[in-house]
PDB file of C-alpha atoms in Angstrom:
ATOM      1  CA  UNK E   3     -53.923  -2.830  70.740  1.00 44.00           C
ATOM      2  CA  UNK E   4     -55.348   0.024  68.776  1.00 46.00           C
ATOM      3  CA  UNK E   5     -58.334   1.972  69.657  1.00 47.00           C
ATOM      4  CA  UNK E   6     -59.758   2.868  66.391  1.00 46.00           C
ATOM      5  CA  UNK E   7     -62.032   5.442  67.309  1.00 46.00           C
ATOM      6  CA  UNK E   8     -60.538   9.272  66.456  1.00 48.00           C
ATOM      7  CA  UNK E   9     -60.239  11.645  69.341  1.00 48.00           C
ATOM      8  CA  UNK E  10     -61.431  14.844  67.886  1.00 50.00           C
ATOM      9  CA  UNK E  11     -58.119  16.719  67.110  1.00 53.00           C
ATOM     10  CA  UNK E  12     -57.232  19.929  69.064  1.00 62.00           C
ATOM     11  CA  UNK E  13     -57.072  23.111  66.908  1.00 72.00           C
ATOM     12  CA  UNK E  14     -53.562  23.843  65.913  1.00 77.00           C
ATOM     13  CA  UNK E  15     -52.340  26.966  67.154  1.00 86.00           C
ATOM     14  CA  UNK E  16     -52.955  29.528  64.385  1.00 90.00           C
ATOM     15  CA  UNK E  17     -49.750  31.363  64.979  1.00 93.00           C
ATOM     16  CA  UNK E  18     -47.694  28.176  63.905  1.00 93.00           C
ATOM     17  CA  UNK E  19     -50.544  27.431  61.030  1.00 95.00           C
ATOM     18  CA  UNK E  20     -49.520  30.839  59.704  1.00 96.00           C
ATOM     19  CA  UNK E  21     -45.851  30.368  59.630  1.00 96.00           C
ATOM     20  CA  UNK E  22     -46.627  26.672  58.044  1.00 97.00           C
ATOM     21  CA  UNK E  23     -48.225  28.233  55.412  1.00 97.00           C
ATOM     22  CA  UNK E  24     -45.747  31.108  54.635  1.00 97.00           C
ATOM     23  CA  UNK E  25     -43.000  28.186  54.418  1.00 97.00           C
ATOM     24  CA  UNK E  26     -45.094  26.618  52.166  1.00 97.00           C
ATOM     25  CA  UNK E  27     -45.992  29.426  49.894  1.00 98.00           C
ATOM     26  CA  UNK E  28     -42.149  30.172  49.903  1.00 98.00           C
ATOM     27  CA  UNK E  29     -40.768  26.852  48.979  1.00 97.00           C
ATOM     28  CA  UNK E  30     -43.486  26.896  46.167  1.00 97.00           C
ATOM     29  CA  UNK E  31     -42.475  30.480  45.389  1.00 98.00           C
ATOM     30  CA  UNK E  32     -38.838  29.722  45.455  1.00 97.00           C
ATOM     31  CA  UNK E  33     -38.763  26.446  43.463  1.00 97.00           C
ATOM     32  CA  UNK E  34     -40.805  27.859  40.721  1.00 97.00           C
ATOM     33  CA  UNK E  35     -38.361  30.867  40.504  1.00 96.00           C
ATOM     34  CA  UNK E  36     -35.317  28.546  40.324  1.00 97.00           C
ATOM     35  CA  UNK E  37     -36.979  26.709  37.573  1.00 97.00           C
ATOM     36  CA  UNK E  38     -37.496  29.939  35.431  1.00 96.00           C
ATOM     37  CA  UNK E  39     -34.371  30.858  35.983  1.00 96.00           C
ATOM     38  CA  UNK E  40     -32.391  27.601  34.956  1.00 96.00           C
ATOM     39  CA  UNK E  41     -34.648  27.766  31.829  1.00 96.00           C
ATOM     40  CA  UNK E  42     -33.462  31.333  31.162  1.00 95.00           C
ATOM     41  CA  UNK E  43     -29.875  30.141  31.241  1.00 95.00           C
ATOM     42  CA  UNK E  44     -30.389  27.184  29.296  1.00 94.00           C
ATOM     43  CA  UNK E  45     -32.012  29.555  26.799  1.00 92.00           C
ATOM     44  CA  UNK E  46     -28.435  31.462  26.676  1.00 92.00           C
ATOM     45  CA  UNK E  47     -26.629  28.149  26.018  1.00 90.00           C
ATOM     46  CA  UNK E  48     -26.298  26.861  29.552  1.00 91.00           C
ATOM     47  CA  UNK E  49     -23.846  28.690  31.024  1.00 91.00           C
ATOM     48  CA  UNK E  50     -23.442  32.467  32.128  1.00 92.00           C
ATOM     49  CA  UNK E  51     -21.784  34.938  34.160  1.00 93.00           C
ATOM     50  CA  UNK E  52     -22.546  38.233  35.607  1.00 89.00           C
ATOM     51  CA  UNK E  53     -19.722  40.767  37.488  1.00 86.00           C
ATOM     52  CA  UNK E  54     -16.381  40.271  38.522  1.00 86.00           C
ATOM     53  CA  UNK E  55     -13.021  40.961  36.617  1.00 88.00           C
ATOM     54  CA  UNK E  56     -13.059  38.891  33.843  1.00 89.00           C
ATOM     55  CA  UNK E  57     -14.267  39.305  30.527  1.00 90.00           C
ATOM     56  CA  UNK E  58     -17.508  37.721  30.378  1.00 90.00           C
ATOM     57  CA  UNK E  59     -18.255  35.510  27.341  1.00 90.00           C
ATOM     58  CA  UNK E  60     -22.180  35.148  28.049  1.00 92.00           C
ATOM     59  CA  UNK E  61     -23.694  37.590  30.425  1.00 91.00           C
ATOM     60  CA  UNK E  62     -26.482  36.368  32.533  1.00 92.00           C
ATOM     61  CA  UNK E  63     -30.035  37.525  31.783  1.00 91.00           C
ATOM     62  CA  UNK E  64     -30.931  40.564  34.493  1.00 89.00           C
ATOM     63  CA  UNK E  65     -33.751  38.289  35.736  1.00 91.00           C
ATOM     64  CA  UNK E  66     -31.516  35.467  36.458  1.00 93.00           C
ATOM     65  CA  UNK E  67     -29.169  37.371  38.417  1.00 92.00           C
ATOM     66  CA  UNK E  68     -31.624  38.855  40.571  1.00 88.00           C
ATOM     67  CA  UNK E  69     -33.634  35.812  41.266  1.00 92.00           C
ATOM     68  CA  UNK E  70     -31.099  32.848  41.588  1.00 93.00           C
ATOM     69  CA  UNK E  71     -29.702  33.671  45.027  1.00 93.00           C
ATOM     70  CA  UNK E  72     -33.141  34.747  45.968  1.00 93.00           C
ATOM     71  CA  UNK E  73     -34.632  31.524  45.207  1.00 95.00           C
ATOM     72  CA  UNK E  74     -31.687  29.477  46.845  1.00 95.00           C
ATOM     73  CA  UNK E  75     -31.441  31.245  49.959  1.00 96.00           C
ATOM     74  CA  UNK E  76     -35.223  31.738  50.377  1.00 97.00           C
ATOM     75  CA  UNK E  77     -35.670  28.078  49.750  1.00 97.00           C
ATOM     76  CA  UNK E  78     -33.653  27.048  52.922  1.00 96.00           C
ATOM     77  CA  UNK E  79     -35.555  29.784  55.019  1.00 97.00           C
ATOM     78  CA  UNK E  80     -39.063  28.704  53.408  1.00 97.00           C
ATOM     79  CA  UNK E  81     -38.253  24.973  54.614  1.00 97.00           C
ATOM     80  CA  UNK E  82     -37.378  25.979  57.810  1.00 97.00           C
ATOM     81  CA  UNK E  83     -40.645  27.890  58.469  1.00 96.00           C
ATOM     82  CA  UNK E  84     -42.393  24.732  57.347  1.00 96.00           C
ATOM     83  CA  UNK E  85     -40.366  22.436  59.402  1.00 95.00           C
ATOM     84  CA  UNK E  86     -40.828  24.820  62.605  1.00 94.00           C
ATOM     85  CA  UNK E  87     -44.789  25.610  61.890  1.00 94.00           C
ATOM     86  CA  UNK E  88     -45.253  21.977  61.011  1.00 92.00           C
ATOM     87  CA  UNK E  89     -43.832  20.945  64.404  1.00 90.00           C
ATOM     88  CA  UNK E  90     -46.767  21.966  66.083  1.00 89.00           C
ATOM     89  CA  UNK E  91     -49.362  20.570  63.409  1.00 88.00           C
ATOM     90  CA  UNK E  92     -48.497  16.713  63.623  1.00 81.00           C
ATOM     91  CA  UNK E  93     -45.812  14.203  61.546  1.00 75.00           C
ATOM     92  CA  UNK E  94     -47.943  14.257  58.288  1.00 85.00           C
ATOM     93  CA  UNK E  95     -47.878  18.014  57.933  1.00 90.00           C
ATOM     94  CA  UNK E  96     -44.199  18.502  58.580  1.00 90.00           C
ATOM     95  CA  UNK E  97     -43.372  15.598  56.228  1.00 89.00           C
ATOM     96  CA  UNK E  98     -44.845  17.537  53.466  1.00 92.00           C
ATOM     97  CA  UNK E  99     -41.316  19.691  53.561  1.00 93.00           C
ATOM     98  CA  UNK E 100     -39.473  16.347  52.174  1.00 92.00           C
ATOM     99  CA  UNK E 101     -41.763  16.735  48.810  1.00 94.00           C
ATOM    100  CA  UNK E 102     -39.367  19.798  48.337  1.00 95.00           C
ATOM    101  CA  UNK E 103     -36.472  17.773  47.391  1.00 95.00           C
ATOM    102  CA  UNK E 104     -38.304  15.447  44.608  1.00 96.00           C
ATOM    103  CA  UNK E 105     -40.505  18.693  43.448  1.00 96.00           C
ATOM    104  CA  UNK E 106     -36.768  20.621  43.138  1.00 96.00           C
ATOM    105  CA  UNK E 107     -35.272  17.691  41.130  1.00 97.00           C
ATOM    106  CA  UNK E 108     -38.032  16.514  39.051  1.00 97.00           C
ATOM    107  CA  UNK E 109     -38.732  20.195  37.661  1.00 97.00           C
ATOM    108  CA  UNK E 110     -35.244  20.877  37.082  1.00 97.00           C
ATOM    109  CA  UNK E 111     -34.803  17.278  35.584  1.00 97.00           C
ATOM    110  CA  UNK E 112     -37.591  18.440  33.056  1.00 97.00           C
ATOM    111  CA  UNK E 113     -35.998  21.243  32.113  1.00 97.00           C
ATOM    112  CA  UNK E 114     -32.796  19.338  31.119  1.00 97.00           C
ATOM    113  CA  UNK E 115     -34.626  16.875  29.114  1.00 97.00           C
ATOM    114  CA  UNK E 116     -36.652  19.415  27.614  1.00 96.00           C
ATOM    115  CA  UNK E 117     -33.636  21.391  26.420  1.00 96.00           C
ATOM    116  CA  UNK E 118     -31.519  18.368  25.704  1.00 96.00           C
ATOM    117  CA  UNK E 119     -34.028  16.759  23.284  1.00 95.00           C
ATOM    118  CA  UNK E 120     -35.001  19.769  21.869  1.00 93.00           C
ATOM    119  CA  UNK E 121     -32.340  22.804  22.444  1.00 91.00           C
ATOM    120  CA  UNK E 122     -32.508  26.197  20.638  1.00 86.00           C
ATOM    121  CA  UNK E 123     -29.709  25.714  18.321  1.00 84.00           C
ATOM    122  CA  UNK E 124     -31.496  22.189  17.138  1.00 83.00           C
ATOM    123  CA  UNK E 125     -30.355  18.568  17.612  1.00 88.00           C
ATOM    124  CA  UNK E 126     -29.757  17.013  20.814  1.00 91.00           C
ATOM    125  CA  UNK E 127     -27.505  18.107  23.705  1.00 92.00           C
ATOM    126  CA  UNK E 128     -26.438  14.888  25.190  1.00 94.00           C
ATOM    127  CA  UNK E 129     -24.882  16.272  28.326  1.00 94.00           C
ATOM    128  CA  UNK E 130     -28.252  17.804  29.249  1.00 95.00           C
ATOM    129  CA  UNK E 131     -29.840  14.704  28.700  1.00 96.00           C
ATOM    130  CA  UNK E 132     -27.578  12.873  30.937  1.00 97.00           C
ATOM    131  CA  UNK E 133     -28.076  15.439  33.872  1.00 97.00           C
ATOM    132  CA  UNK E 134     -31.732  15.334  33.275  1.00 97.00           C
ATOM    133  CA  UNK E 135     -31.930  11.779  33.609  1.00 97.00           C
ATOM    134  CA  UNK E 136     -29.783  11.820  36.989  1.00 97.00           C
ATOM    135  CA  UNK E 137     -32.009  14.888  38.264  1.00 97.00           C
ATOM    136  CA  UNK E 138     -35.268  12.448  37.599  1.00 97.00           C
ATOM    137  CA  UNK E 139     -33.779   9.643  39.223  1.00 97.00           C
ATOM    138  CA  UNK E 140     -32.478  11.734  42.226  1.00 97.00           C
ATOM    139  CA  UNK E 141     -36.170  13.247  42.460  1.00 96.00           C
ATOM    140  CA  UNK E 142     -37.878  10.070  41.481  1.00 96.00           C
ATOM    141  CA  UNK E 143     -36.521   7.627  43.721  1.00 95.00           C
ATOM    142  CA  UNK E 144     -37.017   9.764  47.163  1.00 94.00           C
ATOM    143  CA  UNK E 145     -40.352  10.724  45.915  1.00 94.00           C
ATOM    144  CA  UNK E 146     -41.272   6.793  46.233  1.00 92.00           C
ATOM    145  CA  UNK E 147     -39.986   6.642  49.610  1.00 87.00           C
ATOM    146  CA  UNK E 148     -41.853  10.100  50.628  1.00 84.00           C
ATOM    147  CA  UNK E 149     -45.247   8.941  49.100  1.00 85.00           C
ATOM    148  CA  UNK E 150     -44.645   5.285  51.234  1.00 83.00           C
ATOM    149  CA  UNK E 151     -44.228   6.821  54.274  1.00 79.00           C
ATOM    150  CA  UNK E 152     -47.216   9.007  54.009  1.00 76.00           C
ATOM    151  CA  UNK E 153     -49.383   6.074  52.748  1.00 74.00           C
ATOM    152  CA  UNK E 154     -49.000   4.806  56.505  1.00 65.00           C
ATOM    153  CA  UNK E 155     -46.231   2.279  55.946  1.00 45.00           C
ATOM    154  CA  UNK E 156     -44.953   2.882  59.395  1.00 45.00           C
ATOM    155  CA  UNK E 157     -47.544   2.338  61.807  1.00 41.00           C
ATOM    156  CA  UNK E 158     -46.113   4.778  64.531  1.00 41.00           C
ATOM    157  CA  UNK E 159     -46.151   7.732  62.071  1.00 43.00           C
ATOM    158  CA  UNK E 160     -49.704   6.729  60.719  1.00 41.00           C
ATOM    159  CA  UNK E 161     -51.164   6.475  64.323  1.00 38.00           C
ATOM    160  CA  UNK E 162     -49.571   9.962  65.400  1.00 41.00           C
ATOM    161  CA  UNK E 163     -50.923  11.651  62.210  1.00 43.00           C
ATOM    162  CA  UNK E 164     -54.165  10.138  62.180  1.00 43.00           C
ATOM    163  CA  UNK E 165     -55.135  10.909  65.956  1.00 44.00           C
ATOM    164  CA  UNK E 166     -55.223   7.560  67.062  1.00 46.00           C
ATOM    165  CA  UNK E 167     -53.682   6.267  70.183  1.00 47.00           C
ATOM    166  CA  UNK E 168     -51.941   2.836  69.830  1.00 50.00           C
ATOM    167  CA  UNK E 169     -51.198   0.835  72.980  1.00 51.00           C
ATOM    168  CA  UNK E 170     -48.920  -1.784  73.055  1.00 56.00           C
ATOM    169  CA  UNK E 171     -48.462  -4.541  76.101  1.00 56.00           C
ATOM    170  CA  UNK E 172     -45.321  -3.360  78.280  1.00 60.00           C
ATOM    171  CA  UNK E 173     -43.058  -6.277  78.968  1.00 63.00           C
ATOM    172  CA  UNK E 174     -44.183  -8.487  81.693  1.00 62.00           C
ATOM    173  CA  UNK E 175     -43.191  -6.959  84.897  1.00 60.00           C
ATOM    174  CA  UNK E 176     -42.352  -9.296  87.795  1.00 63.00           C
ATOM    175  CA  UNK E 177     -45.176  -8.988  89.724  1.00 60.00           C
ATOM    176  CA  UNK E 178     -45.845  -9.847  93.112  1.00 62.00           C
ATOM    177  CA  UNK E 179     -43.848 -13.190  94.322  1.00 58.00           C
ATOM    178  CA  UNK E 180     -46.337 -15.895  94.366  1.00 54.00           C
ATOM    179  CA  UNK E 181     -46.660 -17.501  97.741  1.00 54.00           C
ATOM    180  CA  UNK E 182     -43.610 -20.147  98.222  1.00 50.00           C
ATOM    181  CA  UNK E 183     -46.173 -22.177 100.425  1.00 51.00           C
ATOM    182  CA  UNK E 184     -48.933 -23.003  98.097  1.00 48.00           C
ATOM    183  CA  UNK E 185     -48.479 -26.741  97.120  1.00 48.00           C
ATOM    184  CA  UNK E 186     -49.803 -26.598  93.592  1.00 50.00           C
ATOM    185  CA  UNK E 187     -48.991 -23.314  91.829  1.00 50.00           C
ATOM    186  CA  UNK E 188     -51.541 -22.188  89.462  1.00 54.00           C
ATOM    187  CA  UNK E 189     -49.730 -20.218  86.829  1.00 50.00           C
ATOM    188  CA  UNK E 190     -52.746 -18.692  85.405  1.00 52.00           C
ATOM    189  CA  UNK E 191     -53.797 -17.304  88.787  1.00 52.00           C
ATOM    190  CA  UNK E 192     -50.550 -15.759  89.797  1.00 51.00           C
ATOM    191  CA  UNK E 193     -49.516 -14.456  86.260  1.00 50.00           C
ATOM    192  CA  UNK E 194     -49.521 -10.647  85.708  1.00 49.00           C
ATOM    193  CA  UNK E 195     -52.274  -9.186  84.258  1.00 45.00           C
ATOM    194  CA  UNK E 196     -50.925  -9.417  80.555  1.00 51.00           C
ATOM    195  CA  UNK E 197     -52.567 -10.821  77.918  1.00 48.00           C
ATOM    196  CA  UNK E 198     -51.415 -14.532  77.743  1.00 54.00           C
ATOM    197  CA  UNK E 199     -51.822 -14.663  74.025  1.00 57.00           C
ATOM    198  CA  UNK E 200     -49.964 -11.769  73.159  1.00 68.00           C
ATOM    199  CA  UNK E 201     -46.922 -12.987  74.996  1.00 75.00           C
ATOM    200  CA  UNK E 202     -44.744 -15.628  73.071  1.00 81.00           C
ATOM    201  CA  UNK E 203     -44.205 -19.311  74.977  1.00 85.00           C
ATOM    202  CA  UNK E 204     -40.438 -18.552  75.093  1.00 86.00           C
ATOM    203  CA  UNK E 205     -41.033 -15.604  77.221  1.00 87.00           C
ATOM    204  CA  UNK E 206     -43.190 -16.936  79.525  1.00 87.00           C
ATOM    205  CA  UNK E 207     -40.987 -19.917  80.060  1.00 89.00           C
ATOM    206  CA  UNK E 208     -38.003 -17.484  80.569  1.00 89.00           C
ATOM    207  CA  UNK E 209     -40.020 -15.797  82.838  1.00 88.00           C
ATOM    208  CA  UNK E 210     -40.778 -18.228  85.182  1.00 89.00           C
ATOM    209  CA  UNK E 211     -37.272 -19.599  85.073  1.00 89.00           C
ATOM    210  CA  UNK E 212     -36.352 -16.173  86.517  1.00 87.00           C
ATOM    211  CA  UNK E 213     -38.657 -16.375  89.004  1.00 87.00           C
ATOM    212  CA  UNK E 214     -37.303 -19.830  90.047  1.00 85.00           C
ATOM    213  CA  UNK E 215     -33.839 -18.706  90.088  1.00 83.00           C
ATOM    214  CA  UNK E 216     -34.773 -15.579  92.514  1.00 80.00           C
ATOM    215  CA  UNK E 217     -36.487 -17.995  94.816  1.00 79.00           C
ATOM    216  CA  UNK E 218     -39.683 -17.004  94.095  1.00 82.00           C
ATOM    217  CA  UNK E 219     -40.623 -20.386  92.854  1.00 85.00           C
ATOM    218  CA  UNK E 220     -39.850 -23.692  94.737  1.00 85.00           C
ATOM    219  CA  UNK E 221     -38.713 -26.392  92.396  1.00 87.00           C
ATOM    220  CA  UNK E 222     -42.026 -28.239  92.764  1.00 88.00           C
ATOM    221  CA  UNK E 223     -44.031 -24.986  91.848  1.00 89.00           C
ATOM    222  CA  UNK E 224     -41.942 -24.319  88.791  1.00 90.00           C
ATOM    223  CA  UNK E 225     -42.394 -27.694  87.301  1.00 91.00           C
ATOM    224  CA  UNK E 226     -46.022 -27.396  87.641  1.00 90.00           C
ATOM    225  CA  UNK E 227     -46.154 -23.868  86.239  1.00 91.00           C
ATOM    226  CA  UNK E 228     -43.857 -24.896  83.317  1.00 90.00           C
ATOM    227  CA  UNK E 229     -46.002 -27.901  82.536  1.00 91.00           C
ATOM    228  CA  UNK E 230     -49.255 -25.904  82.805  1.00 90.00           C
ATOM    229  CA  UNK E 231     -47.472 -23.170  80.285  1.00 88.00           C
ATOM    230  CA  UNK E 232     -46.533 -25.850  77.895  1.00 90.00           C
ATOM    231  CA  UNK E 233     -50.236 -27.549  78.134  1.00 89.00           C
ATOM    232  CA  UNK E 234     -52.039 -24.407  77.888  1.00 85.00           C
ATOM    233  CA  UNK E 235     -49.648 -23.593  74.787  1.00 84.00           C
ATOM    234  CA  UNK E 236     -50.330 -27.028  73.053  1.00 85.00           C
ATOM    235  CA  UNK E 237     -54.049 -26.627  73.568  1.00 84.00           C
ATOM    236  CA  UNK E 238     -53.981 -23.454  72.007  1.00 78.00           C
ATOM    237  CA  UNK E 239     -51.917 -24.761  68.786  1.00 72.00           C
TER     238      UNK E 239
ATOM    239  CA  UNK H  15     -53.738   9.095  52.800  1.00 59.00           C
ATOM    240  CA  UNK H  16     -56.075  12.194  52.950  1.00 62.00           C
ATOM    241  CA  UNK H  17     -57.321  11.070  56.497  1.00 67.00           C
ATOM    242  CA  UNK H  18     -53.707  11.605  57.730  1.00 75.00           C
ATOM    243  CA  UNK H  19     -54.195  15.273  56.655  1.00 83.00           C
ATOM    244  CA  UNK H  20     -56.540  16.888  58.675  1.00 79.00           C
ATOM    245  CA  UNK H  21     -58.208  19.092  59.091  1.00 86.00           C
ATOM    246  CA  UNK H  22     -59.744  19.802  55.772  1.00 88.00           C
ATOM    247  CA  UNK H  23     -59.681  23.503  55.589  1.00 91.00           C
ATOM    248  CA  UNK H  24     -55.791  23.243  56.414  1.00 92.00           C
ATOM    249  CA  UNK H  25     -55.571  20.946  53.526  1.00 92.00           C
ATOM    250  CA  UNK H  26     -57.138  23.653  51.063  1.00 95.00           C
ATOM    251  CA  UNK H  27     -55.301  26.235  52.888  1.00 96.00           C
ATOM    252  CA  UNK H  28     -51.761  24.453  51.732  1.00 96.00           C
ATOM    253  CA  UNK H  29     -53.067  23.919  48.244  1.00 96.00           C
ATOM    254  CA  UNK H  30     -53.970  27.750  48.140  1.00 97.00           C
ATOM    255  CA  UNK H  31     -50.412  28.442  49.675  1.00 97.00           C
ATOM    256  CA  UNK H  32     -48.642  26.299  47.015  1.00 97.00           C
ATOM    257  CA  UNK H  33     -50.907  28.195  44.080  1.00 98.00           C
ATOM    258  CA  UNK H  34     -50.002  31.652  45.562  1.00 98.00           C
ATOM    259  CA  UNK H  35     -46.052  30.760  45.778  1.00 97.00           C
ATOM    260  CA  UNK H  36     -46.400  29.408  42.297  1.00 97.00           C
ATOM    261  CA  UNK H  37     -48.225  32.221  41.018  1.00 98.00           C
ATOM    262  CA  UNK H  38     -45.808  35.277  42.544  1.00 97.00           C
ATOM    263  CA  UNK H  39     -42.713  33.667  41.344  1.00 97.00           C
ATOM    264  CA  UNK H  40     -44.519  33.462  37.798  1.00 97.00           C
ATOM    265  CA  UNK H  41     -45.066  37.287  38.193  1.00 97.00           C
ATOM    266  CA  UNK H  42     -41.892  38.104  39.542  1.00 95.00           C
ATOM    267  CA  UNK H  43     -39.982  36.464  36.864  1.00 95.00           C
ATOM    268  CA  UNK H  44     -42.035  38.007  34.470  1.00 94.00           C
ATOM    269  CA  UNK H  45     -41.741  41.401  35.739  1.00 94.00           C
ATOM    270  CA  UNK H  46     -37.956  40.923  36.208  1.00 92.00           C
ATOM    271  CA  UNK H  47     -37.607  39.539  32.605  1.00 91.00           C
ATOM    272  CA  UNK H  48     -39.438  42.455  31.077  1.00 88.00           C
ATOM    273  CA  UNK H  49     -37.492  44.630  28.699  1.00 82.00           C
ATOM    274  CA  UNK H  50     -36.583  47.953  30.521  1.00 68.00           C
TER     275      UNK H  50
END
């Protein structure tokens, strides 16, 4: 049972909103920085090094040395801020953090494909093309799942995020035992208050059998109730 | 899908935060890449 009327959502706590927004901005900042850093490395041939005791064939550009550690470590921190801040805002908002994965791999995959097909030295670089295809797959396939989840394929998440209240019937409680002295037991009269149409026929019959085993129903009452249940089910079909 | 992301001002704030983050990264990488 779903009540479609939306309750006015309470205002999210501003402190958590601020943390969430800092996380969003930080994640966008870090992914963009990494994207630029990767392009700078591809510009010098795809590999480079900096520091250490060895002779370095290709020195990393200064910007890469400064930005890459910042973007990687900062990205984890920003994702954590998004998760913590978003946990106060609802499932849909906190779920946005999972877009970081497709954003990262699709953007870096784009770099690989662009430099693979149009490298600075001309020709094609097949190893970069292969990496680009793999990255696009690694980013694109999860993106389909994230978008599917956001479009409400999962009713619980949708209900939670949209502020709706979903109420499902509870499993049928044992209920008060019917009077064993009544000669003709009326199943519709003594059943617990559960929508009969919502309970499968098999469940109703099993519940009656359980009541018979417990001694809540006499044999005659059980047969009468079973017949009434079957007749009612037949009438509905 | 947009009805899942309410209130509207928070949607706008998230988009603005993304823009700010990307803009800062572009600016910072430009500064770092500038010849000394």
